[in-house]
CSV table of C-alpha atoms and ligand atoms in Angstrom, one decimal:
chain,number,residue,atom,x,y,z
A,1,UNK,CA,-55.4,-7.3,23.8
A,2,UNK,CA,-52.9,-8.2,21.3
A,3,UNK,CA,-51.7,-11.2,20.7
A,4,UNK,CA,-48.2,-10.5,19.9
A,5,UNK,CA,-47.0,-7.1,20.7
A,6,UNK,CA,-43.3,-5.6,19.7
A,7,UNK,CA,-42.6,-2.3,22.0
A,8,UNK,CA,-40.5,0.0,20.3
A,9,UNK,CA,-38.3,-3.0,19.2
A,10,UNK,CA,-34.7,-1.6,18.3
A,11,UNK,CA,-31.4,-3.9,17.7
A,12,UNK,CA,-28.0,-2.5,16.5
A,13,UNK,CA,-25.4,-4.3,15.9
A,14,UNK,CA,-22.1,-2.1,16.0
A,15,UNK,CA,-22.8,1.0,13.8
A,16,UNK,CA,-25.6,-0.9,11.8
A,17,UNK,CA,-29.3,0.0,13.5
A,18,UNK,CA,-30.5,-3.4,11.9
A,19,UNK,CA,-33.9,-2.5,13.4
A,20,UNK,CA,-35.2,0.8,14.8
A,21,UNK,CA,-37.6,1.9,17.2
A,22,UNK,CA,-40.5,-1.4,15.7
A,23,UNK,CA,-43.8,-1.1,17.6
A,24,UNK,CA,-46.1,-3.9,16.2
A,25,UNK,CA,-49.5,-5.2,17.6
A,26,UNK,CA,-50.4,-8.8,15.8
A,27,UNK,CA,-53.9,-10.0,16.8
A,28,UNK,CA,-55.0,-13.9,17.3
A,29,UNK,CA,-55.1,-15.5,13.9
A,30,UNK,CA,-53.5,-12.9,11.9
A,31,UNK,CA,-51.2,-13.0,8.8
A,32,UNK,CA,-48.9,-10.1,9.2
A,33,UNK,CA,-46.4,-10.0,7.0
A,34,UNK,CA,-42.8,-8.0,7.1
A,35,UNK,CA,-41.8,-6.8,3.7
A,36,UNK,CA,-39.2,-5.3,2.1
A,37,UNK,CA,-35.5,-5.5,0.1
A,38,UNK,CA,-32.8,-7.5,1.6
A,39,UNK,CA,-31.1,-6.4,4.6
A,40,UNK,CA,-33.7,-4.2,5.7
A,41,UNK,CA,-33.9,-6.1,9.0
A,42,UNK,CA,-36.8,-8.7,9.0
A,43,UNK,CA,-34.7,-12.0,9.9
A,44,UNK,CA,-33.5,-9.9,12.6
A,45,UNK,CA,-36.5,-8.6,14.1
A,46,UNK,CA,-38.1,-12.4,13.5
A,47,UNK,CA,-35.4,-14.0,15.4
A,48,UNK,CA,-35.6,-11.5,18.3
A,49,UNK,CA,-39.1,-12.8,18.3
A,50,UNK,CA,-38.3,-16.1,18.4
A,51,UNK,CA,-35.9,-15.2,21.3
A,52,UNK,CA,-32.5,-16.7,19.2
A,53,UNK,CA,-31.5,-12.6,19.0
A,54,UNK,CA,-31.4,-10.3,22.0
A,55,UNK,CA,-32.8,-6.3,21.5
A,56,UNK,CA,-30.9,-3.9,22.2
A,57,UNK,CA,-34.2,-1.6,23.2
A,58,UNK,CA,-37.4,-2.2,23.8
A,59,UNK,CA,-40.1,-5.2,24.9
A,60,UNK,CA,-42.2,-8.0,23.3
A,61,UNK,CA,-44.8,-9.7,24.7
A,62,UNK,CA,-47.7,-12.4,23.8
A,63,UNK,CA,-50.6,-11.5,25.7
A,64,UNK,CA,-49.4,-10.0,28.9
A,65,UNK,CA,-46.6,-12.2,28.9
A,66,UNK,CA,-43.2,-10.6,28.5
A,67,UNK,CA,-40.6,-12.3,26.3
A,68,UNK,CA,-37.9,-10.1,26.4
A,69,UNK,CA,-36.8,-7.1,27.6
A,70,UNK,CA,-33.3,-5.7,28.1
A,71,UNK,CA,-34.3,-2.9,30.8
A,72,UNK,CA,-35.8,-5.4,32.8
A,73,UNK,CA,-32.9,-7.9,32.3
A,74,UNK,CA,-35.5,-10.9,31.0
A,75,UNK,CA,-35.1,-12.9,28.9
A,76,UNK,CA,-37.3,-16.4,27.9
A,77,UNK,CA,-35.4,-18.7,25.9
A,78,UNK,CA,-36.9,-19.9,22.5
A,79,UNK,CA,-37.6,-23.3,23.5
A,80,UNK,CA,-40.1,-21.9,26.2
A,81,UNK,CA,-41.6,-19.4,23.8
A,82,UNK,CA,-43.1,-22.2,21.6
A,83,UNK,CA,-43.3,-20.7,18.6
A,84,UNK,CA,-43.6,-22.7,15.0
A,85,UNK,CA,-40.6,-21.4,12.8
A,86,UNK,CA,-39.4,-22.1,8.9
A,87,UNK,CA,-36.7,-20.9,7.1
A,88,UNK,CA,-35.8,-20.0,3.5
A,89,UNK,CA,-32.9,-22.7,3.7
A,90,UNK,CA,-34.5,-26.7,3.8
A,91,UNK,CA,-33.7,-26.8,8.0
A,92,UNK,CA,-34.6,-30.6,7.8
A,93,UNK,CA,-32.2,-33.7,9.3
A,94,UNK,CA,-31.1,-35.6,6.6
A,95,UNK,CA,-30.1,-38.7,9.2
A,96,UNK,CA,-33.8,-39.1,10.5
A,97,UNK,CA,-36.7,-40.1,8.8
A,98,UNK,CA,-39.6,-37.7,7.7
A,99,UNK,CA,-41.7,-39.0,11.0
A,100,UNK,CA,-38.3,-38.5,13.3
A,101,UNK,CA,-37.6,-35.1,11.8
A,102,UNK,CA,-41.7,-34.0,12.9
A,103,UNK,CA,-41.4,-36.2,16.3
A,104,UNK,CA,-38.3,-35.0,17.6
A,105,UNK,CA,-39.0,-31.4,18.8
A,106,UNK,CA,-42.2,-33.7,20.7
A,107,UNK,CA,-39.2,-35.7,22.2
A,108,UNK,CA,-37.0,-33.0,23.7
A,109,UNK,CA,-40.0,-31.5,25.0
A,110,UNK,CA,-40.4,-34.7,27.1
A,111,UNK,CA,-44.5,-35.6,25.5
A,112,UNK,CA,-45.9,-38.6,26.0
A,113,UNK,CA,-45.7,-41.6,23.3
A,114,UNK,CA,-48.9,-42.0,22.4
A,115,UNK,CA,-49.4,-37.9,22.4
A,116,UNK,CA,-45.7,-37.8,20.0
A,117,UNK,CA,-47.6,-40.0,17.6
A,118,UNK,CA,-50.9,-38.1,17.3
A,119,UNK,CA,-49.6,-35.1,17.0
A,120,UNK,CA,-46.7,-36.5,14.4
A,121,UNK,CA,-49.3,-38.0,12.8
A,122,UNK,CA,-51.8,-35.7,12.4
A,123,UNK,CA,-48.8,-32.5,11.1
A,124,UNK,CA,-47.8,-35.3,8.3
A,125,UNK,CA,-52.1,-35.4,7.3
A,126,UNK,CA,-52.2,-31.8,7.3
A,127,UNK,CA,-49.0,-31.6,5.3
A,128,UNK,CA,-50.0,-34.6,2.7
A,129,UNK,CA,-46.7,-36.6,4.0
A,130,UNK,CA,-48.3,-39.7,5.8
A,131,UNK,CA,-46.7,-41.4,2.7
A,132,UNK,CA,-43.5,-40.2,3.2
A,133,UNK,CA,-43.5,-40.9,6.6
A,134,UNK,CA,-40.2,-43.5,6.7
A,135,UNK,CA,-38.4,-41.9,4.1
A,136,UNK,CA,-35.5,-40.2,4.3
A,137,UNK,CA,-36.6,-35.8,3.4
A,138,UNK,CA,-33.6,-36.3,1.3
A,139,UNK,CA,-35.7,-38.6,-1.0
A,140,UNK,CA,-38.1,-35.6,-1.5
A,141,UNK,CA,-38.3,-32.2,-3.9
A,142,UNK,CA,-37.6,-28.8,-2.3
A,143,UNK,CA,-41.7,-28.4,-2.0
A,144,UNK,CA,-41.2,-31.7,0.1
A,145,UNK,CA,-38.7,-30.6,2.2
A,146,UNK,CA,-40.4,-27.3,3.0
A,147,UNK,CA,-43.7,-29.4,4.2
A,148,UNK,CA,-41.3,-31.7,6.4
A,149,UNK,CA,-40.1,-28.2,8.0
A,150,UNK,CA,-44.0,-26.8,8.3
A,151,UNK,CA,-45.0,-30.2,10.0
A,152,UNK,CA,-42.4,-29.8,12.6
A,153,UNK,CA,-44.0,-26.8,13.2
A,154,UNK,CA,-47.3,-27.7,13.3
A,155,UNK,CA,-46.2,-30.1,16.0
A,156,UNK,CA,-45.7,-28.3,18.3
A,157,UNK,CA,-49.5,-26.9,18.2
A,158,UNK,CA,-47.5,-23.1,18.2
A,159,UNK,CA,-49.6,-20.4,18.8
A,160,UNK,CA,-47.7,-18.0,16.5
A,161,UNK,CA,-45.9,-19.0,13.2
A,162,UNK,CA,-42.5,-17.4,12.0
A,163,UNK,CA,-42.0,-18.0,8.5
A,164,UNK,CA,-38.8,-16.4,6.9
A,165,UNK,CA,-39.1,-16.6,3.4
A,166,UNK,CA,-40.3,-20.0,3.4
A,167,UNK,CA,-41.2,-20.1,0.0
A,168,UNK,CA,-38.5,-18.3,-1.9
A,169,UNK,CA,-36.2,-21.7,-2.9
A,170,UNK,CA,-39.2,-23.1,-4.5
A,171,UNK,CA,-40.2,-22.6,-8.6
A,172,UNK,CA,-42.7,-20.1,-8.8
A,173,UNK,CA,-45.6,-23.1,-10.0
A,174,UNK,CA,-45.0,-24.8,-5.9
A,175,UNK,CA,-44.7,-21.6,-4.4
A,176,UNK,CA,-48.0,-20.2,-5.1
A,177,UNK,CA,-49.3,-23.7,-4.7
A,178,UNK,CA,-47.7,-23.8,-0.8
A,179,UNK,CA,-49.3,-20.4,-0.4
A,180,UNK,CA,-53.0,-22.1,-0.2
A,181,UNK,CA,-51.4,-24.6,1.8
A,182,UNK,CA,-50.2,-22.5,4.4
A,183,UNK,CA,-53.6,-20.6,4.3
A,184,UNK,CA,-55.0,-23.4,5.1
A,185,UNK,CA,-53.5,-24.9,7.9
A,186,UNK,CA,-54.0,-21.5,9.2
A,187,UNK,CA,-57.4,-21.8,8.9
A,188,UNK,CA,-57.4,-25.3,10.5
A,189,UNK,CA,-54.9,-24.7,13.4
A,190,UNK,CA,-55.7,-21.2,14.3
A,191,UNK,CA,-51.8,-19.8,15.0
A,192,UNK,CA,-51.1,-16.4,13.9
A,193,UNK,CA,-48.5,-15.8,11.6
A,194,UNK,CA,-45.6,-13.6,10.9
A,195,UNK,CA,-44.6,-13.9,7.6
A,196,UNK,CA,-41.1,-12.5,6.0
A,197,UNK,CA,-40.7,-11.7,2.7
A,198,UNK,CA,-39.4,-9.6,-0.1
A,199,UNK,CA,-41.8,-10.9,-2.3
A,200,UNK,CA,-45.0,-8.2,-2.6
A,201,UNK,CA,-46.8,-10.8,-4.5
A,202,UNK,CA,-46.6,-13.4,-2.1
A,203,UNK,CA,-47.3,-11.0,0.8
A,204,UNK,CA,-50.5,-9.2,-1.1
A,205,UNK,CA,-51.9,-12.7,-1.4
A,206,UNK,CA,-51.5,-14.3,2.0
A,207,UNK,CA,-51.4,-11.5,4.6
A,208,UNK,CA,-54.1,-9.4,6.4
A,209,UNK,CA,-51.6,-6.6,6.9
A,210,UNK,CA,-48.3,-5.9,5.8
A,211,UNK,CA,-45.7,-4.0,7.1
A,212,UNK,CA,-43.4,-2.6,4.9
A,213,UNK,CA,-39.7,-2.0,5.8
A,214,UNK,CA,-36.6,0.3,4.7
A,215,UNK,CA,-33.3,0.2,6.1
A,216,UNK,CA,-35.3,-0.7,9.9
A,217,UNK,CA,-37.6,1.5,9.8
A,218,UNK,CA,-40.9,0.9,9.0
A,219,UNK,CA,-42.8,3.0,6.3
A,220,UNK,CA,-46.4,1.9,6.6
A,221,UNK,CA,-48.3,-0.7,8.5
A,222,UNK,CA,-51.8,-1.4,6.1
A,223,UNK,CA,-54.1,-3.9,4.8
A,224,UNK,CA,-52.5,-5.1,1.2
A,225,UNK,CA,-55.5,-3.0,-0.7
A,226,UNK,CA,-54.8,0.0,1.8
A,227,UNK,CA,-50.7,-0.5,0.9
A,228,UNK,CA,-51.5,-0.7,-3.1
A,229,UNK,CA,-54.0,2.3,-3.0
A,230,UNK,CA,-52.8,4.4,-1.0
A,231,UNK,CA,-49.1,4.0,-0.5
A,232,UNK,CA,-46.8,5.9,2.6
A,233,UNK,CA,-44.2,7.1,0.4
A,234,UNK,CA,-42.6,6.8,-3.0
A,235,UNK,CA,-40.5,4.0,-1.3
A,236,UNK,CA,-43.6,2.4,-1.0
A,237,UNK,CA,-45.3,3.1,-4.2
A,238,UNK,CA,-41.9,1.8,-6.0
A,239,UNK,CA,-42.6,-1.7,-4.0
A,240,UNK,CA,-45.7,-2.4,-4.0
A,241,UNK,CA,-46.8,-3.3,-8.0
A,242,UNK,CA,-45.9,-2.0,-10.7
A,243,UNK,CA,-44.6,1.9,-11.0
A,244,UNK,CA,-43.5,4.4,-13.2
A,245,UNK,CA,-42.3,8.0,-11.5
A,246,UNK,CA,-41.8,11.2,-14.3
A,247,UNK,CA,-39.1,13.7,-12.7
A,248,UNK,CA,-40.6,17.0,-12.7
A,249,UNK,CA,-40.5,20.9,-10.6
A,250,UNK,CA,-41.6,23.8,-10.7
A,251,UNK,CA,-40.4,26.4,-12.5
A,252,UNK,CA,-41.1,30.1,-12.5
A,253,UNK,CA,-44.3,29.3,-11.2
A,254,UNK,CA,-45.5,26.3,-13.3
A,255,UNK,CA,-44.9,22.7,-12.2
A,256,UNK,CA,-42.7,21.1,-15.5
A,257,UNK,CA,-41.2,17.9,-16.2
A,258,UNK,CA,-37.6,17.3,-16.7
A,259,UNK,CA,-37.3,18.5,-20.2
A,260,UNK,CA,-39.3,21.5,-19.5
A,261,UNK,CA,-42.9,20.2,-21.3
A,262,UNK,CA,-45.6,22.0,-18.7
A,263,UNK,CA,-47.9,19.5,-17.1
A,264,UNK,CA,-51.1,20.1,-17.5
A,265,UNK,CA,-53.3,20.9,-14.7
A,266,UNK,CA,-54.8,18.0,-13.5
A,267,UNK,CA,-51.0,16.2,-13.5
A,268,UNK,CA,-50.2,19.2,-11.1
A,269,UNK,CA,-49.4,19.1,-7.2
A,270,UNK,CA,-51.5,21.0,-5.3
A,271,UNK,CA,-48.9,23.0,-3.7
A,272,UNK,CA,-45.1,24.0,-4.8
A,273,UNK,CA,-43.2,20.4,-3.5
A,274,UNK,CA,-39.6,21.8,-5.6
A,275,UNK,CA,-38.4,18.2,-7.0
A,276,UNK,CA,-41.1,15.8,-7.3
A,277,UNK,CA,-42.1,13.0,-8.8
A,278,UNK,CA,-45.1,11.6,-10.5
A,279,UNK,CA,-46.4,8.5,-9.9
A,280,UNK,CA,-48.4,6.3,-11.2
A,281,UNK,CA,-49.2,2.4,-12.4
A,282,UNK,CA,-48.7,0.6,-15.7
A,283,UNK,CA,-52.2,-0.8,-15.4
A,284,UNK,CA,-53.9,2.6,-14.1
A,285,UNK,CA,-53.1,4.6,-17.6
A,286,UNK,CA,-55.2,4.8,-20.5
A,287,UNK,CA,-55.0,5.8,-23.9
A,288,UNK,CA,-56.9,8.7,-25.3
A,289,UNK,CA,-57.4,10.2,-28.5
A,290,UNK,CA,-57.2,13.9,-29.4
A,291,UNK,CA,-58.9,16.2,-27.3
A,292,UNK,CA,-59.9,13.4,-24.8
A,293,UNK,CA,-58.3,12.9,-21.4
A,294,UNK,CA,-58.4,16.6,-20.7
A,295,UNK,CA,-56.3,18.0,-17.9
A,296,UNK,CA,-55.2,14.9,-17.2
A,297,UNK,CA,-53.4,13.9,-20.7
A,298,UNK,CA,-49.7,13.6,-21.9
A,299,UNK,CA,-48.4,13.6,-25.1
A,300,UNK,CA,-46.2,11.0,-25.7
A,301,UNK,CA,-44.3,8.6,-28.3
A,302,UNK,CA,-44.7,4.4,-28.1
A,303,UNK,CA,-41.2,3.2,-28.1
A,304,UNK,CA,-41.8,-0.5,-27.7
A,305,UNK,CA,-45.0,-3.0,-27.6
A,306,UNK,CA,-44.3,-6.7,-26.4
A,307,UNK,CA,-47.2,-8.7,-26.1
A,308,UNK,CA,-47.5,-10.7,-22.7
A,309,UNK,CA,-50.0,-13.2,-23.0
A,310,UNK,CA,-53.1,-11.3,-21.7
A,311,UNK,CA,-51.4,-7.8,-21.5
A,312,UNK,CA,-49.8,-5.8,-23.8
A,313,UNK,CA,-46.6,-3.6,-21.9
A,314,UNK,CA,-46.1,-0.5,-23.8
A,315,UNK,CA,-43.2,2.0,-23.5
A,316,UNK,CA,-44.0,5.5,-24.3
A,317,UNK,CA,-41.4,8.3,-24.6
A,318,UNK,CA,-43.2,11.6,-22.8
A,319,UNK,CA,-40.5,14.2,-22.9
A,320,UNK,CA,-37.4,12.2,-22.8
A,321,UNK,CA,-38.6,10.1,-19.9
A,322,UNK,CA,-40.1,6.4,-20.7
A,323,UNK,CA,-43.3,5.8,-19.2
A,324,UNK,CA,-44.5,1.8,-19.0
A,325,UNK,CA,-48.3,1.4,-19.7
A,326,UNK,CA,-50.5,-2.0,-19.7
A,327,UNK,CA,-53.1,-2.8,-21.6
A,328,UNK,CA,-55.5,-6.0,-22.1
A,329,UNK,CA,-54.6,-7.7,-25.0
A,330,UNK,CA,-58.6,-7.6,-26.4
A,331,UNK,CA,-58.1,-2.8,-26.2
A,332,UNK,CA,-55.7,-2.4,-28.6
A,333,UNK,CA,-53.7,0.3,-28.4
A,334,UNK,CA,-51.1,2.5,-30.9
A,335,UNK,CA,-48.4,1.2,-32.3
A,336,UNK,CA,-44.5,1.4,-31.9
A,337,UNK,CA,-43.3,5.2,-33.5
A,338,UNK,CA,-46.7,7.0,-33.3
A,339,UNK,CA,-47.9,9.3,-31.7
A,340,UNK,CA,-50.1,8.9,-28.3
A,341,UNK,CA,-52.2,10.9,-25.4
A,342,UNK,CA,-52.0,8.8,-22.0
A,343,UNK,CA,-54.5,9.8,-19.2
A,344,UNK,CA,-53.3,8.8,-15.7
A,345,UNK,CA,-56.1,7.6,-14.1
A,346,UNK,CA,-54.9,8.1,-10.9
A,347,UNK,CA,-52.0,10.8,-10.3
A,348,UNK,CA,-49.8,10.7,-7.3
A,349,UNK,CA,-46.5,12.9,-6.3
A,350,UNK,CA,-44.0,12.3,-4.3
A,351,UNK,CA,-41.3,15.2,-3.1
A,352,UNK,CA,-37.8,14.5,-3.5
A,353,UNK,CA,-36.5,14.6,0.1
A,354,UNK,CA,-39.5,12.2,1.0
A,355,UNK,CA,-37.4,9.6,-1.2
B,1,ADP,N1,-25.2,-11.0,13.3
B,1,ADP,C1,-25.1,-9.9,12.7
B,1,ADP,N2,-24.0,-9.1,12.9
B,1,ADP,C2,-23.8,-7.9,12.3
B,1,ADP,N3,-24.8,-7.4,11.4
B,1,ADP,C3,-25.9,-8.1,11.2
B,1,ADP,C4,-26.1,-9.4,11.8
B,1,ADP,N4,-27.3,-9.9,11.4
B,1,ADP,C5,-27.8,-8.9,10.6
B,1,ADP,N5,-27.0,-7.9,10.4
B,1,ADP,C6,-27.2,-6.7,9.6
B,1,ADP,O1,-28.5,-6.2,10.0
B,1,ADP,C7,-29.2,-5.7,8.8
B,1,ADP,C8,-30.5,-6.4,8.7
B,1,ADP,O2,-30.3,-7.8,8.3
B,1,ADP,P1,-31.4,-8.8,8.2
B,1,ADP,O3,-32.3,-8.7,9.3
B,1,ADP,O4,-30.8,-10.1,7.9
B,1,ADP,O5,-32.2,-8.3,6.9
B,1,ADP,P2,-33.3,-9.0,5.9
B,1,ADP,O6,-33.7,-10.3,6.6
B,1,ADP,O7,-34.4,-8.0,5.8
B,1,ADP,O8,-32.6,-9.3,4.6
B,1,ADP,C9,-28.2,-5.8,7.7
B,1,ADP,O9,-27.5,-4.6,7.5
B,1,ADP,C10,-27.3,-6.9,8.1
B,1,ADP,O10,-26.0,-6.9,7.5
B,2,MG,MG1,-33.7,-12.3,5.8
């Protein structure tokens, strides 16, 4: 049985249908991770987990144990759910110490002493703060702050972790860094996790699955190879790495780009899709010389070449539209005004209307 299971989860608030129909099964010491733009409803559909939001439709349970559920008028507050939770913003008490701020959820829940100072001892090992433990979190950088939240957490021995963009205030060095960290307190405490983000980086590294999000609704529920390789939608395809997409149609017959250059054979659809794009990554296009590339070949112009430290990101003019290509710095490739052949090593298209 799942672990953590979201029943066509729907919340509106007013006009706005923040999140839509979600049916999600998390299993026991899982990383699932929501992902997608800003406002596309993850915060809400986390703090309806937590229990701080109620749903307008639908049911969540852990195990067989129902959480909430508006037809059925139940509803079990957050304090009774025990769930670990981090926010984006430093939620620490700047008026208690680093111990107090990890004890004090220990407190309210009435634990013993000697249990409050095992466990508040043991959050501040696993979160390398035992030396911090009398100072005040305002004494400490933002990564510090974010372990003084993740302690409290761990505290509380949660079965499931909600993590809203815990990482996102923190300089890119710290936040990969924390990453490992929270991987491995994972690994040490066993809690699932249910990890927000609009960071496809972040959530390709640390999640099992991912869920990716648009306006509420999802568009594809994957493992993060599955969501790379073999992406949902063009929505999809445009967040996950990466992307360039080439307008094209068909016309008369023949499927064209914008600009009317025919494409050649292997860079066709299989079927007459009107408007569509093609898709395809920076790192999945090489170039080929004369002749080489066959049916799947375009003729293009290099229109830029900056040099990225291991890569080299090209920008080549096919037809009016730019297409952005990467390249290891050791293959080098043509230079800025001439001419070029790219291959696409791996084609997709997208119709319009599927947006
Ligand atoms: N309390 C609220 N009242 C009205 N609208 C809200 C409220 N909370 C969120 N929303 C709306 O719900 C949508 C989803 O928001 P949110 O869950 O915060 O997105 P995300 O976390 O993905 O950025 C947005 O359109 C947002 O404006
Ligand atoms: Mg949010």
């Amino acid at each position: 049985m799942a672990h953590l299971r979201l029943v066509n989860v729907t919340k509106r608030f007013g006009d706005v249908t923040a999140v839509n129909g979600l049916n999600i099964d998390i299993e026991k010491g899982e990383c699932f991770s929501m992902l997608g733009p800003s406002g596309c409803g993850k915060t809400t559909t986390l703090r309806m987990v937590a229990g701080f939001e109620d749903l307008s439709d639908g049911e969540i349970y852990t195990g067989d144990r129902l959480l909430s559920s508006p037809k059925k008028n139940y509803y079990l507050p957050p304090e009774k759910r025990d769930f670990g939770m981090v926010f984006q913003a430093f939620a620490v008490w700047p008026h208690m110490s680093v111990y107090e701020n990890v004890a004090f959820p220990l407190r309210i829940r009435h634990l013993g002493s000697s249990e409050i100072e095992k466990r508040t001892r043991d959050a501040l090992a696993s979160t390398n703060l035992l030396g911090a433990a009398n100072d005040s979190p305002d004494s400490l950088s933002g990564g510090g702050k974010q372990r003084v939240a993740l302690a409290r957490a761990l505290a509380i021995n949660p079965d499931v972790m909600l993590l809203d963009e815990p990482l996102s205030s923190l300089d890119p060095h710290l936040r990969e860094e924390m990453r490992f960290e929270i991987k491995d307190l994972q690994r040490k405490y066993g809690f699932s996790i249910i990890y927000v983000t609009h960071d496809q980086a972040e959530a390709m590294a640390l999640s099992d699955r991912i869920l990716v999000m648009k306006l509420g609704v999802v568009q594809q529920i994957d493992t993060p190879l599955a969501v790379y390789n073999s992406p949902a939608n063009k929505f999809v395809f445009s967040f996950i790495g990466l992307s360039n997409f080439l307008d094209a149609e068909w016309r008369d017959g023949v499927p064209v780009l914008r600009g009317g250059m025919p494409l050649p054979d292997g860079l066709a659809p299989d079927r007459n899709m009107g408007s569509f794009s093609l898709a395809s990554r920076p790192s999945e296009i090489d170039f080929v010389s004369e002749g080489e590339g066959g049916s799947y070949a375009l003729e293009g112009v290099v229109t830029r070449k900056a040099f990225l430290g291991e890569i080299i990101d090209y920008q080549v003019n096919v037809g009016g539209q730019e297409v952005r290509v990467q390249k290891g710095r050791r293959a080098p490739g043509p230079d800025v005004g001439s001419a070029c052949r790219l291959r696409l090593l791996r084609p997709f298209w997208y119709a319009e209307e599927e947006g």
